[in-house]
PDB file of C-alpha atoms in Angstrom:
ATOM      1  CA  UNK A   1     -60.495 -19.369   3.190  1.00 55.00           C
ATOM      2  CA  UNK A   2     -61.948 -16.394   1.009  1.00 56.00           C
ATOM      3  CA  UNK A   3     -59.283 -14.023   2.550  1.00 61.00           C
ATOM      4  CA  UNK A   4     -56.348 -16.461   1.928  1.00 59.00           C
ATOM      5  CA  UNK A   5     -57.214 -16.401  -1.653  1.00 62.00           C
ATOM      6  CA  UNK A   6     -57.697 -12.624  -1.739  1.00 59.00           C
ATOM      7  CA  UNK A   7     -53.973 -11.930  -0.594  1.00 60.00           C
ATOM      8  CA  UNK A   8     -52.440 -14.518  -2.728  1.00 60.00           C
ATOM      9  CA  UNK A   9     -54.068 -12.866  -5.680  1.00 58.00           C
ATOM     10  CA  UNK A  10     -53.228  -9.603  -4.099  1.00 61.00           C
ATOM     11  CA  UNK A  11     -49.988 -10.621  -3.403  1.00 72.00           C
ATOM     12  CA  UNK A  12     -49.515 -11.151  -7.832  1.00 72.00           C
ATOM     13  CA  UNK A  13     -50.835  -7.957  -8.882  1.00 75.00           C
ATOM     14  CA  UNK A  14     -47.974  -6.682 -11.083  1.00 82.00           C
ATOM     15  CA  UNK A  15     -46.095  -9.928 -11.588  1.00 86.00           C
ATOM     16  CA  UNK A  16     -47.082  -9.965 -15.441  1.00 86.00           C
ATOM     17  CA  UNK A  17     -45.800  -6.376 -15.624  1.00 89.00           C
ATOM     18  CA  UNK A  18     -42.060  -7.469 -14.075  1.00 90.00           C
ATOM     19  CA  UNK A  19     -41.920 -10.523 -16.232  1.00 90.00           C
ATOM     20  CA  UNK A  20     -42.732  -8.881 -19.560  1.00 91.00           C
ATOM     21  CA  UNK A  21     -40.262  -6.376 -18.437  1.00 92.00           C
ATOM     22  CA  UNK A  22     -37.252  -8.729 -18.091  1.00 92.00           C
ATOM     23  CA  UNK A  23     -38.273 -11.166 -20.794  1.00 94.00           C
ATOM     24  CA  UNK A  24     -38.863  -8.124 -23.764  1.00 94.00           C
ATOM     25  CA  UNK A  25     -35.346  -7.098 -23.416  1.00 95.00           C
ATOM     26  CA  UNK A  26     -34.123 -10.286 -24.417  1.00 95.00           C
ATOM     27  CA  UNK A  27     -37.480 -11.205 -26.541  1.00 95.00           C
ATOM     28  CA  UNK A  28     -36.767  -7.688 -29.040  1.00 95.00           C
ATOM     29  CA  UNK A  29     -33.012  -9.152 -28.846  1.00 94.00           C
ATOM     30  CA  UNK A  30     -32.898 -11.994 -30.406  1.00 95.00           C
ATOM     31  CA  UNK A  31     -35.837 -10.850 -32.533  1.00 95.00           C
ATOM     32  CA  UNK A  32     -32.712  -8.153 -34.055  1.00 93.00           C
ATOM     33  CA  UNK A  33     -30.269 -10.893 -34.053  1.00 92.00           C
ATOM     34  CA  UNK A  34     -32.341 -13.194 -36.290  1.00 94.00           C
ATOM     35  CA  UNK A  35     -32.879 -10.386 -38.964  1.00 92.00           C
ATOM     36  CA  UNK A  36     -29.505  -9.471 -38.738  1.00 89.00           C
ATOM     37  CA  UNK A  37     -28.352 -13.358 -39.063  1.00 90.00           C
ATOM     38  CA  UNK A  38     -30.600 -13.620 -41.999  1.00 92.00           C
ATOM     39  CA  UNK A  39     -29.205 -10.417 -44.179  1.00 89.00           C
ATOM     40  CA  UNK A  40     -25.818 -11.672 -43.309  1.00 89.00           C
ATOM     41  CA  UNK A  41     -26.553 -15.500 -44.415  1.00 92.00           C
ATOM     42  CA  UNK A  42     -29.045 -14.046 -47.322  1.00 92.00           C
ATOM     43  CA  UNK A  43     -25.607 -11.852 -48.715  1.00 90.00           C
ATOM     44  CA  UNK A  44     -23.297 -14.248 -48.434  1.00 92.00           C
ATOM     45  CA  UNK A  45     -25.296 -16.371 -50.541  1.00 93.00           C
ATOM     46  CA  UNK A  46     -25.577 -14.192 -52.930  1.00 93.00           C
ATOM     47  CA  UNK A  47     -21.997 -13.664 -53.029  1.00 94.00           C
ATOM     48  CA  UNK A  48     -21.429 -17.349 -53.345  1.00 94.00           C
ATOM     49  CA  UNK A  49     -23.824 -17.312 -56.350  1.00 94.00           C
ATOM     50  CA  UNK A  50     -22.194 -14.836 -57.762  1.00 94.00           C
ATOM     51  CA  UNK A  51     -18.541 -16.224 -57.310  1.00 94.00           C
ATOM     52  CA  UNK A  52     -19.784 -19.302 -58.852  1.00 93.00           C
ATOM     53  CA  UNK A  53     -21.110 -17.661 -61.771  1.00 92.00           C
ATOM     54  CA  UNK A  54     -18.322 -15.545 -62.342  1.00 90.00           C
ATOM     55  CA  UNK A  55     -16.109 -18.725 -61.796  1.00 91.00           C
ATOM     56  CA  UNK A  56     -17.731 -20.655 -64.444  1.00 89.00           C
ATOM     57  CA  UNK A  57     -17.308 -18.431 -66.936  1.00 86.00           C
ATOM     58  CA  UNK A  58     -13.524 -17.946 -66.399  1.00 84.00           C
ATOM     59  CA  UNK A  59     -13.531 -21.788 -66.635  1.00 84.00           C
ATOM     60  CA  UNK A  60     -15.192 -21.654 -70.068  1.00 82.00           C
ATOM     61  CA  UNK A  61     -13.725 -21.010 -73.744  1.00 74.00           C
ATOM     62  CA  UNK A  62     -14.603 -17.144 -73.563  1.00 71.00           C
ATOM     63  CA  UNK A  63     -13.438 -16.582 -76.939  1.00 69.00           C
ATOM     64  CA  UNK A  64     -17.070 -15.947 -78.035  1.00 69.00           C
ATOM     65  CA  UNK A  65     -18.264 -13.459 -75.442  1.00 67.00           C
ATOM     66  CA  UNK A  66     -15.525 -11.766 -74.170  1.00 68.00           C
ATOM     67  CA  UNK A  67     -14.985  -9.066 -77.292  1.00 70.00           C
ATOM     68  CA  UNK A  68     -11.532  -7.975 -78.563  1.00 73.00           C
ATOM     69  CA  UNK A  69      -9.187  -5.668 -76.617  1.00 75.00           C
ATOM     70  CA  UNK A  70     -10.763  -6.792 -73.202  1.00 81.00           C
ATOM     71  CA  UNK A  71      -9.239  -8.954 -70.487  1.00 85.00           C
ATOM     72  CA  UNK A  72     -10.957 -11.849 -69.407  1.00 86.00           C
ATOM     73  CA  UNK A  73     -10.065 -10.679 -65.933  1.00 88.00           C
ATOM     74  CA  UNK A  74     -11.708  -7.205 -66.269  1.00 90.00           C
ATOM     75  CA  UNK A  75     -14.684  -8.834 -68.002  1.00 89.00           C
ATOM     76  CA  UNK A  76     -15.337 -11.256 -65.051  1.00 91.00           C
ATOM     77  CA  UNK A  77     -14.673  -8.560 -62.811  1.00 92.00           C
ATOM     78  CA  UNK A  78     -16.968  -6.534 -63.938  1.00 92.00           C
ATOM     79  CA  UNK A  79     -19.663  -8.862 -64.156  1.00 91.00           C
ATOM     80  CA  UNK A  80     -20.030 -10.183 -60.393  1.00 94.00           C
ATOM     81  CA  UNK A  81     -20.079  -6.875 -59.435  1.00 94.00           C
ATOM     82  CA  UNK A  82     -22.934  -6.016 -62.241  1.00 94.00           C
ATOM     83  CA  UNK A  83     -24.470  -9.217 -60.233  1.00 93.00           C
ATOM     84  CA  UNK A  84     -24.113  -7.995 -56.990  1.00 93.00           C
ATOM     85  CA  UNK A  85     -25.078  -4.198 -57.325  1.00 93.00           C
ATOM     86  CA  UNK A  86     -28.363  -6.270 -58.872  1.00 93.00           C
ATOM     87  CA  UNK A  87     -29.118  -7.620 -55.328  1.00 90.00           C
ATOM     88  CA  UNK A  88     -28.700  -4.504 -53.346  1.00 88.00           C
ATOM     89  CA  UNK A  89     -24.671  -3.941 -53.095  1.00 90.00           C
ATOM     90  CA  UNK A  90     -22.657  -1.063 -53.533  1.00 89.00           C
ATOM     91  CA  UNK A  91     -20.215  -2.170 -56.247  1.00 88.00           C
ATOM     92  CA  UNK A  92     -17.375   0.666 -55.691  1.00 90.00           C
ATOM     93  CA  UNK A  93     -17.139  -1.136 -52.099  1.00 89.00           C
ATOM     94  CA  UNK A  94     -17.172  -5.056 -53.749  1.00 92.00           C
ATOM     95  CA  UNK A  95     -13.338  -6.243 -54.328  1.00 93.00           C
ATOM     96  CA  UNK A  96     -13.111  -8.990 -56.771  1.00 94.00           C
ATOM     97  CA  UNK A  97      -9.911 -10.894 -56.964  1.00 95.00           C
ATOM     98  CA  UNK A  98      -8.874 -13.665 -59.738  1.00 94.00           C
ATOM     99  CA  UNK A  99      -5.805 -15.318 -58.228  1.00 93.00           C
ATOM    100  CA  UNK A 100      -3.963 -18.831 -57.567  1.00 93.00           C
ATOM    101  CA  UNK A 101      -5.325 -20.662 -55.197  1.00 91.00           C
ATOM    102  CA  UNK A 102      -2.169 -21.510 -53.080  1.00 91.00           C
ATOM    103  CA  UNK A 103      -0.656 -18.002 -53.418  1.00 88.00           C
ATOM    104  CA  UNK A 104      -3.091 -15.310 -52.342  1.00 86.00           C
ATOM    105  CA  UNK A 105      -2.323 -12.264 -53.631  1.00 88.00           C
ATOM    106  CA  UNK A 106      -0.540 -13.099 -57.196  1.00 91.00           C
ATOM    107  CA  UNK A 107      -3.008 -12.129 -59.838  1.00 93.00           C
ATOM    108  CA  UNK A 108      -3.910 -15.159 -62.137  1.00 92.00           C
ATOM    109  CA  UNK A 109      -3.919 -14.139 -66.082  1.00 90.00           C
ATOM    110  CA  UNK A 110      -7.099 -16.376 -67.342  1.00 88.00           C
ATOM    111  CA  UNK A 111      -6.022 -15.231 -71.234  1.00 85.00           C
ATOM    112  CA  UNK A 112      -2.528 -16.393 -70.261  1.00 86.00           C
ATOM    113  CA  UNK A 113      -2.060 -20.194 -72.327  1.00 85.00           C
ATOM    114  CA  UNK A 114       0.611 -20.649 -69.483  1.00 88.00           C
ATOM    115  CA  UNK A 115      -2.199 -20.540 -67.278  1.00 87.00           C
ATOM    116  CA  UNK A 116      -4.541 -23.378 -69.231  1.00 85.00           C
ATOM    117  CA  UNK A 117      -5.484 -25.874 -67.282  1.00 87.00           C
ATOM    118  CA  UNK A 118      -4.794 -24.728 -64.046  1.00 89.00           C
ATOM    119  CA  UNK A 119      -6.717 -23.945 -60.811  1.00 91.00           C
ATOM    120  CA  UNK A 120      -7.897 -20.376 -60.206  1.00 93.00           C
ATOM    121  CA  UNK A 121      -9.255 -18.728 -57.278  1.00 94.00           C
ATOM    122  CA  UNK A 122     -12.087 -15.934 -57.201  1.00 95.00           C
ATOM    123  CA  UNK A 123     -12.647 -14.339 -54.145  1.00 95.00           C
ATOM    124  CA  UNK A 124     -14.917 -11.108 -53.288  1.00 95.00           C
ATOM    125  CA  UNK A 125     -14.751  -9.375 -50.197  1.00 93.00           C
ATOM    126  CA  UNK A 126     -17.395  -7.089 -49.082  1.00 91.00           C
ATOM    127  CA  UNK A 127     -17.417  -4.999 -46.140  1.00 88.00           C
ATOM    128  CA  UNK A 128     -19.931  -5.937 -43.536  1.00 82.00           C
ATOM    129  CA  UNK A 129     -21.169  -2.825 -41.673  1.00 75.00           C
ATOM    130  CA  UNK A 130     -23.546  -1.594 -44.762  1.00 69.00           C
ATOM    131  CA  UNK A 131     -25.249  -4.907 -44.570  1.00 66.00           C
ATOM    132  CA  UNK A 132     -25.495  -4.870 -40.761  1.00 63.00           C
ATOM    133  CA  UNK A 133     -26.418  -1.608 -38.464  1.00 63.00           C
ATOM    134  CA  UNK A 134     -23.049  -1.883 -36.549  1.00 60.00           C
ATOM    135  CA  UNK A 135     -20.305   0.871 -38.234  1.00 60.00           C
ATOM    136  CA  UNK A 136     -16.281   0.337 -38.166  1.00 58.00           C
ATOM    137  CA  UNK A 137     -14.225   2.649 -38.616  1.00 61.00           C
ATOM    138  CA  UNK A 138     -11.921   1.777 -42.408  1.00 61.00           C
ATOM    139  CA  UNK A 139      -8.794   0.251 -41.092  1.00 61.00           C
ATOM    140  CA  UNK A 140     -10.735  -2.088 -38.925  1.00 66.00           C
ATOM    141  CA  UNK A 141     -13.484  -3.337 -41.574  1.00 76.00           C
ATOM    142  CA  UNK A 142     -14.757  -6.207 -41.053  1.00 83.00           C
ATOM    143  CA  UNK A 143     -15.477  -8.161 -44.561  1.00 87.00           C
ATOM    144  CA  UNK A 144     -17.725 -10.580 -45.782  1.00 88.00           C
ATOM    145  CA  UNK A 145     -15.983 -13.033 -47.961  1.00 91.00           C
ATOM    146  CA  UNK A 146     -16.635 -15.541 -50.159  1.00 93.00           C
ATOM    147  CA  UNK A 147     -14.198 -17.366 -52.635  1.00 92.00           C
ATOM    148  CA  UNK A 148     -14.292 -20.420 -55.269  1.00 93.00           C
ATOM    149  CA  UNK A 149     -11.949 -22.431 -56.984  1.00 92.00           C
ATOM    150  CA  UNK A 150     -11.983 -23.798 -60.714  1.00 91.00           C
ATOM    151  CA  UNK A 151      -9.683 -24.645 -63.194  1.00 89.00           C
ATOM    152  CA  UNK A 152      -9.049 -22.847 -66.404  1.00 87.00           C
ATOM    153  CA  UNK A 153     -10.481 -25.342 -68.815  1.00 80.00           C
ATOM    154  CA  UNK A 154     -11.246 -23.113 -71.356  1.00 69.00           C
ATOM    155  CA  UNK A 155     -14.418 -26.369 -71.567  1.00 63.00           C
ATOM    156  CA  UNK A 156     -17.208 -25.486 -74.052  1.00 59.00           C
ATOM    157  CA  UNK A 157     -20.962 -25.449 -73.727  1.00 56.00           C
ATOM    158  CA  UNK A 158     -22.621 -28.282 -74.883  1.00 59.00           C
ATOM    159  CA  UNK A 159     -26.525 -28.287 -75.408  1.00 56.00           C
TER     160      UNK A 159
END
């Protein structure tokens, strides 16, 4: 009975070896994934804030912060991507686009009074590959995106 037990425990040498070699493969895999999943959900979020933010104060009587000579547009612009170079992106590579909602690509004038009191879109794209470690080449970017809709209220802060 001594020997059977000898050459079953013989017969394991080197198991732990093969199993740590075809489980830390996959192990160290989804290990990246998870990092990578949380950058990507940790930017968009950030994005979303600042759409939001950016949204709200197109939404907002902006005759009190938004000094003479500049577009509300350019103003708003300029400040999600002051917000998002804050938390780590490049802001020459953040598009920011104020436009109506149900026609993408037709620039919506927040100073324009034809405009009061209707819905507004802001999106921002960003490309992906500087917040992940895969690289695409410029005409196939891929682009993380995150939009919000409001209505030009021109609505007042009340405290």
């Amino acid at each position: 009975m001594v020997r059977f037990r000898q050459k079953q425990v013989a017969n394991r040498r080197g198991t732990a070896t093969v199993e740590f070699a075809v489980v830390a493969p996959l192990f160290l895999t989804m290990v990246i994934g998870l990092i990578q999943g949380s950058k990507l959900f940790d930017s968009h979020s950030v994005m979303a804030q600042a759409a939001r933010d950016g949204a709200r104060l197109g939404a907002m009587d902006r005759a009190d912060w938004v000094a003479q000579g500049i577009q509300s547009n350019n103003k708003i612009t300029q400040d999600v991507r002051n917000t998002l170079a804050a938390a780590g992106f490049d802001p020459e590579d953040v598009d920011v686009f104020i436009e109506f909602p149900d026609d993408p690509g037709n620039t919506f004038d927040l100073d324009d009074p034809a405009n009061d009191f209707q819905l507004f879109e802001l999106r921002i794209e960003a490309p992906l590959s500087p917040l992940t470690s895969t690289h695409n080449d410029n005409e196939n970017q891929l682009k993380l995106v995150s939009k919000v809709v409001f209505r030009n209220s021109k609505s007042t802060i009340v405290q």
